[in-house]
CSV table of C-alpha atoms and ligand atoms in Angstrom, one decimal:
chain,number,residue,atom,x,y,z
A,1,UNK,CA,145.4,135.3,68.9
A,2,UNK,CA,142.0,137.0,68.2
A,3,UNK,CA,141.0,135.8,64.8
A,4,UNK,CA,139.2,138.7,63.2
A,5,UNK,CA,142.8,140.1,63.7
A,6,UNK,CA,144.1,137.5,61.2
A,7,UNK,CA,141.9,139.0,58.0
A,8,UNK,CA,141.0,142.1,58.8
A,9,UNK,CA,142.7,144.9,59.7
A,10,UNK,CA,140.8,148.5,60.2
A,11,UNK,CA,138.2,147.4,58.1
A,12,UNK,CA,140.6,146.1,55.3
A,13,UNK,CA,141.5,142.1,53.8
A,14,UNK,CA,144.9,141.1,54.4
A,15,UNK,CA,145.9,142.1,50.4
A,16,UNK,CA,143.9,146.3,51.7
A,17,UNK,CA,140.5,145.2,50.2
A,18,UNK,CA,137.4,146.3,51.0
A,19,UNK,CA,135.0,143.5,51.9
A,20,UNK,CA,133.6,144.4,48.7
A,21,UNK,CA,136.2,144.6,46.6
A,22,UNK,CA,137.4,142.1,43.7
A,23,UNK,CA,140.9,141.8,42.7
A,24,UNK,CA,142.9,143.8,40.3
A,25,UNK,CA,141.9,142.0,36.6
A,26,UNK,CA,143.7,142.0,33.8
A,27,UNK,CA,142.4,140.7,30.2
A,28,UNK,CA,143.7,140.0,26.5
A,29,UNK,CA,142.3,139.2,23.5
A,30,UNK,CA,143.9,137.5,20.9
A,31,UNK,CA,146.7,136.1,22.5
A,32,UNK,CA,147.4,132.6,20.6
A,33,UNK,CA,148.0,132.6,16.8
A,34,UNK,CA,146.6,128.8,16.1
A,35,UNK,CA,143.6,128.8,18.0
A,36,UNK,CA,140.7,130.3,16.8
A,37,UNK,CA,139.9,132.6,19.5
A,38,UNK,CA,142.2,133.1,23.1
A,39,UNK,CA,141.9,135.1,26.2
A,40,UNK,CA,144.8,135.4,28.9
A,41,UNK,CA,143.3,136.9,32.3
A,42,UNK,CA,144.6,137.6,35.3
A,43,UNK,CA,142.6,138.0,38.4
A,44,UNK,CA,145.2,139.1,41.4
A,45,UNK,CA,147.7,136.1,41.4
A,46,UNK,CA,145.3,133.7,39.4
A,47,UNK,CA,147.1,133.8,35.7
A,48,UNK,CA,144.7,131.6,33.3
A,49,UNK,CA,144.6,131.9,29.4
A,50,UNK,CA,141.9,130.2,27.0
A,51,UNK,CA,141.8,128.9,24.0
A,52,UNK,CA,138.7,128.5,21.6
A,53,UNK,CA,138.7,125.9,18.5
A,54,UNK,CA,135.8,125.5,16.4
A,55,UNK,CA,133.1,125.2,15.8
A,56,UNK,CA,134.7,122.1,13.5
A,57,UNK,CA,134.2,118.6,12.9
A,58,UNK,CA,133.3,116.5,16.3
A,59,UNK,CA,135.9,113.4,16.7
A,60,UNK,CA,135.0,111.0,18.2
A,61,UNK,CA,132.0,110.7,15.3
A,62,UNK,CA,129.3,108.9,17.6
A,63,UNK,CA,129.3,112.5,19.6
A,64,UNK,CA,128.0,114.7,17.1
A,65,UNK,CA,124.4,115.6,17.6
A,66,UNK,CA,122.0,116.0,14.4
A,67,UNK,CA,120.5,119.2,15.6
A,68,UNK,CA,123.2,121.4,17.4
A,69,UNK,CA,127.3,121.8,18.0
A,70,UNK,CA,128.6,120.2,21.1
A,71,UNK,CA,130.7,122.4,23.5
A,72,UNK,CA,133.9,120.9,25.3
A,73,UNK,CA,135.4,122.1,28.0
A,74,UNK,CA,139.1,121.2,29.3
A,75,UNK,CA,140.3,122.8,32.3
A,76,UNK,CA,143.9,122.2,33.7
A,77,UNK,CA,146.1,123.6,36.2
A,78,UNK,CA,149.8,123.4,35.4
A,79,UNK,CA,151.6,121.7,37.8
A,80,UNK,CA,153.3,124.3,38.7
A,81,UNK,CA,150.3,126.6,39.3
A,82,UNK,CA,150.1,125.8,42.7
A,83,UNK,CA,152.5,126.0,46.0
A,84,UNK,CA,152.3,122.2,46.1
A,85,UNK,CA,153.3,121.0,43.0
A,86,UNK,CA,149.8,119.1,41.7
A,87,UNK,CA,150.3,115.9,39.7
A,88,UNK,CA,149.5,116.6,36.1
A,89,UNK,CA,146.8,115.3,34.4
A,90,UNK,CA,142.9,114.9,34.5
A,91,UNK,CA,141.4,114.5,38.6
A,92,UNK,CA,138.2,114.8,40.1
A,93,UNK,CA,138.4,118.3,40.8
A,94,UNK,CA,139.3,119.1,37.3
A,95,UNK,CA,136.4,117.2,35.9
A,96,UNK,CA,134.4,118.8,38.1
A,97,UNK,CA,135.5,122.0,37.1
A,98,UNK,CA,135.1,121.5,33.7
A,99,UNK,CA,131.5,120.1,33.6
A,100,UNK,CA,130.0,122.8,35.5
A,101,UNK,CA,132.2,125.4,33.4
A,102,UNK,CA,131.1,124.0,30.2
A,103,UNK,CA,127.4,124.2,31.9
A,104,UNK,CA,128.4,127.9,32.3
A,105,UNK,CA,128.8,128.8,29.2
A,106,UNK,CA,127.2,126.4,26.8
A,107,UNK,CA,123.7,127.6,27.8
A,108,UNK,CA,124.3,130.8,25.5
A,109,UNK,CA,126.0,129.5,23.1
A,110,UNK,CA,123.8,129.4,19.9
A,111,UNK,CA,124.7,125.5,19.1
A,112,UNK,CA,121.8,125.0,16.9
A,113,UNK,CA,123.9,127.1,14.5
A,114,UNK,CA,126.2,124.7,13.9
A,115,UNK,CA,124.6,121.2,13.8
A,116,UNK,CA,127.6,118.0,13.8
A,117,UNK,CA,129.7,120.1,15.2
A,118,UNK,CA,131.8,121.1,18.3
A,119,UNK,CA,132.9,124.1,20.0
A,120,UNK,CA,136.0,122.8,22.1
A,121,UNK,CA,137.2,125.3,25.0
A,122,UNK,CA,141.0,124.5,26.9
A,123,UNK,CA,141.6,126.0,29.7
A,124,UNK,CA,144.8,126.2,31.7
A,125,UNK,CA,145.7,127.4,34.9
A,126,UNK,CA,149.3,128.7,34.9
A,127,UNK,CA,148.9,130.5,38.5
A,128,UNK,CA,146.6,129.8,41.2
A,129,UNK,CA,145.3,131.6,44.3
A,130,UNK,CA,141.4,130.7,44.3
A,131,UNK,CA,139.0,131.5,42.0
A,132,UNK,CA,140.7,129.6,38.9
A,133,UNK,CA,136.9,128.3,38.2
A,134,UNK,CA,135.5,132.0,37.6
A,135,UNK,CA,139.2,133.2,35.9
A,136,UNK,CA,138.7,130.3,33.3
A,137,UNK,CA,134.8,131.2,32.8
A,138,UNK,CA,135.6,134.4,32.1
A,139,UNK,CA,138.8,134.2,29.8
A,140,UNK,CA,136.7,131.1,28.1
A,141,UNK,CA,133.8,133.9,27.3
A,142,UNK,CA,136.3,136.5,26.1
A,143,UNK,CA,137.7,133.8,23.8
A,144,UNK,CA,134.3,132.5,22.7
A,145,UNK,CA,133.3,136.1,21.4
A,146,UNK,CA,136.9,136.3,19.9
A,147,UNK,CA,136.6,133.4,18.0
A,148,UNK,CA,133.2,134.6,16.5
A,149,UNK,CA,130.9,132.1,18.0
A,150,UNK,CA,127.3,133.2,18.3
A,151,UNK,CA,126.0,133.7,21.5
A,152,UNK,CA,123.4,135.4,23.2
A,153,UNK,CA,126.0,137.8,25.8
A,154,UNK,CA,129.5,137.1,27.2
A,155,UNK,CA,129.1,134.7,30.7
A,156,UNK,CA,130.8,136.9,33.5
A,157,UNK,CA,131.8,134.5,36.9
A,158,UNK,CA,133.3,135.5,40.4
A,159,UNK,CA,133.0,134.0,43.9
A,160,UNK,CA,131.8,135.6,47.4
A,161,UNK,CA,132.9,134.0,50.5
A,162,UNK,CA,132.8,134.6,54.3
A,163,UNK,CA,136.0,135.4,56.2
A,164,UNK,CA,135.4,135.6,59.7
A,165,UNK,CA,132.3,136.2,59.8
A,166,UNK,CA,132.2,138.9,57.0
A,167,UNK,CA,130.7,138.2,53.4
A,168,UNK,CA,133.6,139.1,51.0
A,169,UNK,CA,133.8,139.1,47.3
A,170,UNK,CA,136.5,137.6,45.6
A,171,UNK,CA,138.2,135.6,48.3
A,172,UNK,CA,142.2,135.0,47.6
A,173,UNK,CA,143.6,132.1,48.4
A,174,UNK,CA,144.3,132.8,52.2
A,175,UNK,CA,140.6,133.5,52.8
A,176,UNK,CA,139.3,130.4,50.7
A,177,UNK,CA,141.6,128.0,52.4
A,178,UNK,CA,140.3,128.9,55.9
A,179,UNK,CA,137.0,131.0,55.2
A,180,UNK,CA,134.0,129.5,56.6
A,181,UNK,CA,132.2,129.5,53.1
A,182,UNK,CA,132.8,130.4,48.9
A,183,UNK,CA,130.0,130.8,46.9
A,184,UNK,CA,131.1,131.0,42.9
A,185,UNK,CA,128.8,131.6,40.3
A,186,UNK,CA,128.6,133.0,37.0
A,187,UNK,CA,125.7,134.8,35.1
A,188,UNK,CA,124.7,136.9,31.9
A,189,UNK,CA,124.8,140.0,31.7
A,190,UNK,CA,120.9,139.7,32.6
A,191,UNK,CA,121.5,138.4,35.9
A,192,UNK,CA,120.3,135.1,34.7
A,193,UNK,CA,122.8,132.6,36.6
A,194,UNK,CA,124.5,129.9,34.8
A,195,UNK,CA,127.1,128.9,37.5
A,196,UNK,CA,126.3,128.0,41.3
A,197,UNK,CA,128.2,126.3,44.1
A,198,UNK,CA,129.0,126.4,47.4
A,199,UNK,CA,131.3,125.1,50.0
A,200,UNK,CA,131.2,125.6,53.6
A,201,UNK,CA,128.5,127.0,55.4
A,202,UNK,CA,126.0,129.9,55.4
A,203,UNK,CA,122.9,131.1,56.6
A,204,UNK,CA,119.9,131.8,54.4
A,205,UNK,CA,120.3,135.6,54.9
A,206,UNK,CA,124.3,135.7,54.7
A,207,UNK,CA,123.8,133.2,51.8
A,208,UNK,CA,121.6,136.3,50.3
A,209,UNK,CA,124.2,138.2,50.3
A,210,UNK,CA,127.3,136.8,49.5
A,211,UNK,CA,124.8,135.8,45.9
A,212,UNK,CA,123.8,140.0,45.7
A,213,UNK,CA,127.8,140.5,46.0
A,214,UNK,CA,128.9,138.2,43.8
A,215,UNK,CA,126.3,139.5,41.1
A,216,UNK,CA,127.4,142.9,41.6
A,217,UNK,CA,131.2,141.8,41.1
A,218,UNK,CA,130.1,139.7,37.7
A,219,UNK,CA,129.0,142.7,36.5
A,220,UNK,CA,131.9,144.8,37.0
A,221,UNK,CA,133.8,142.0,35.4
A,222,UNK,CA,131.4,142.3,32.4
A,223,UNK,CA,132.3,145.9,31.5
A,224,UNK,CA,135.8,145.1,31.7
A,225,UNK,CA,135.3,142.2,29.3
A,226,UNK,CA,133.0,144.3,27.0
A,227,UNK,CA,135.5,147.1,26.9
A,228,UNK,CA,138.5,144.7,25.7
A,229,UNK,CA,136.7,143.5,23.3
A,230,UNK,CA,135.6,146.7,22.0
A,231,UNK,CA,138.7,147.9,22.1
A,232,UNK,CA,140.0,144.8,20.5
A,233,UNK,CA,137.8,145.1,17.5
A,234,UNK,CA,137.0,148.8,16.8
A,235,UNK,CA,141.2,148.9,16.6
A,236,UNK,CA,141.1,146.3,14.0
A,237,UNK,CA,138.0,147.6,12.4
A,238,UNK,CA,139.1,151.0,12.4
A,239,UNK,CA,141.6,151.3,9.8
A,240,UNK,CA,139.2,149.9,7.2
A,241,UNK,CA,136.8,151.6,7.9
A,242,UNK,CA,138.6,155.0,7.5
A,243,UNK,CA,140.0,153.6,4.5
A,244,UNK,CA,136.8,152.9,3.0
A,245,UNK,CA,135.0,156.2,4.3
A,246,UNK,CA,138.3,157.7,2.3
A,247,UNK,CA,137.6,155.8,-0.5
A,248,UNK,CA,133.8,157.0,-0.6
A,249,UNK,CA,134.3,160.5,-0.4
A,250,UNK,CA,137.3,160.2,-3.4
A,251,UNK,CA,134.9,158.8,-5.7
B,301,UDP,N1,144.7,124.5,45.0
B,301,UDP,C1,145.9,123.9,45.2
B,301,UDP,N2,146.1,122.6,44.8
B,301,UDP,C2,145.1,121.9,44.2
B,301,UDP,C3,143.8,122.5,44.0
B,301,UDP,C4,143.6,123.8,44.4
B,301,UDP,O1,146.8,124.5,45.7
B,301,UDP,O2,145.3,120.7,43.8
B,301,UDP,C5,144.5,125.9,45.5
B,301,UDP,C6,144.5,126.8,44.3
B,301,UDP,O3,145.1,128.0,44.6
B,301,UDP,C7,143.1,127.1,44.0
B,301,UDP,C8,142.5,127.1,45.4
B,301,UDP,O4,143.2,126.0,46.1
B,301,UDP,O5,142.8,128.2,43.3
B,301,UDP,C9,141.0,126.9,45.6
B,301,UDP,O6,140.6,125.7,44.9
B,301,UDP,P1,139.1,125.4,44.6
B,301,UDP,O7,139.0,124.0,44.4
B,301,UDP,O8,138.2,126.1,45.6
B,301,UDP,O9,138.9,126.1,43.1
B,301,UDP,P2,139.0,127.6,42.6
B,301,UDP,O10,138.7,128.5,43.7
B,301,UDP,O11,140.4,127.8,42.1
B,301,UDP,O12,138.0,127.7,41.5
């Protein structure tokens, strides 16, 4: 069978994207009562939420650091998150995931704020299909700025890859398994990039642009995350504020 056939048809990706195309997304705020701030996102069939605690006292002691808050970051996919069930607990990917996650996002994070203490960020994968790295980034940012934590813009992350020959942004889980190459990062809204990796293989030029794709696609994940936040807080804001405008013109 001719393989350009396989994932691409008239132009389109197997799910009727455009090469340059990200995934439907999905974001809340505020979704878990005991942590300090959440996020549940879904990107396509990836379903991730996060959870922010902190920043508060670092156990173990001997990690605190005099001048500035340490940041933690778990990430975890539920066994069940995947077609073949994945034996829970800590492996290599996962640390893997979660060091250069936590490298993601801690550059903007204002620690030296918060001296002694930590910022710890969980992340969990409760369905996966590619991409789980760049859905945790981003819920983890949304949940950062919902928990109040200083920092100097919200991290935005999504991956470019090359399917058949084609650069693509956003590759599902089809197209990463048997792509030639996947290329997440994440950045500021600055294009200043926090997050790079790649597997596979890819020219310099084709390298070029899978990086100019994905940065476009991080930034249309920004507005996304800026607007839910907004929304978020100018609903909860809102009523108070009327209330107190009220108040002013009464007296
Ligand atoms: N995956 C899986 N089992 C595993 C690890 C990964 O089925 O133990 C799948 C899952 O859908 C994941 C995809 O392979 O999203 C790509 O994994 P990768 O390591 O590239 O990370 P991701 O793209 O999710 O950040």
């Amino acid at each position: 069978m001719d393989e350009k056939l396989s994932f691409f048809k008239d132009g389109l990706r197997l799910d009727g994207r455009r090469p340059d195309e990200l995934r439907p997304i999905k974001i809340e705020v505020g979704v878990l009562e005991r942590a300090d701030g959440s996020c549940y996102i879904e990107m396509g069939d990836n379903k991730v939420i996060a959870a922010v605690y902190g920043p508060r006292e670092v156990h173990p002691r001997h990690l605190q650091e005099v001048t500035r808050a340490i940041v933690r970051y778990r990430y975890n996919m539920a066994s069940f998150s995947v077609e073949e069930r994945k034996r829970p607990g800590p492996d290599r990917r996962s640390y893997e995931v979660s060091k250069v996650s936590r490298e993601a996002l801690a550059s903007v994070i204002l620690t030296s704020y918060f001296p002694r203490s930590v910022v710890d960020i969980f992340v969990e994968v409760l369905q996966a299909d590619a991409g789980t790295r760049t859905a945790g980034i981003n819920a983890a940012s949304v949940a950062l700025a919902d928990a109040g934590i200083p920092m100097k813009g919200l991290i935005s992350s999504c991956a470019a890859g090359k399917v058949d020959g084609e650069i693509v942004l956003d590759p599902m889980k089809a197209e990463d398994n048997f792509g030639e190459a996947d290329v997440p990062i994440a950045m500021t809204p600055g294009g200043e990039i926090t997050l790079l990796q790649m597997d596979g293989r890819l020219s310099r030029d084709e390298f070029r642009r899978a990086l100019e794709l994905a940065k476009v696609g991080c930034q249309q994940i920004y507005e996304v995350q800026r607007r839910v936040l907004v929304d978020r807080y100018s609903s909860i804001a809102a009523p108070e504020s009327c209330e107190a405008a009220e108040a002013e013109e009464e007296a």
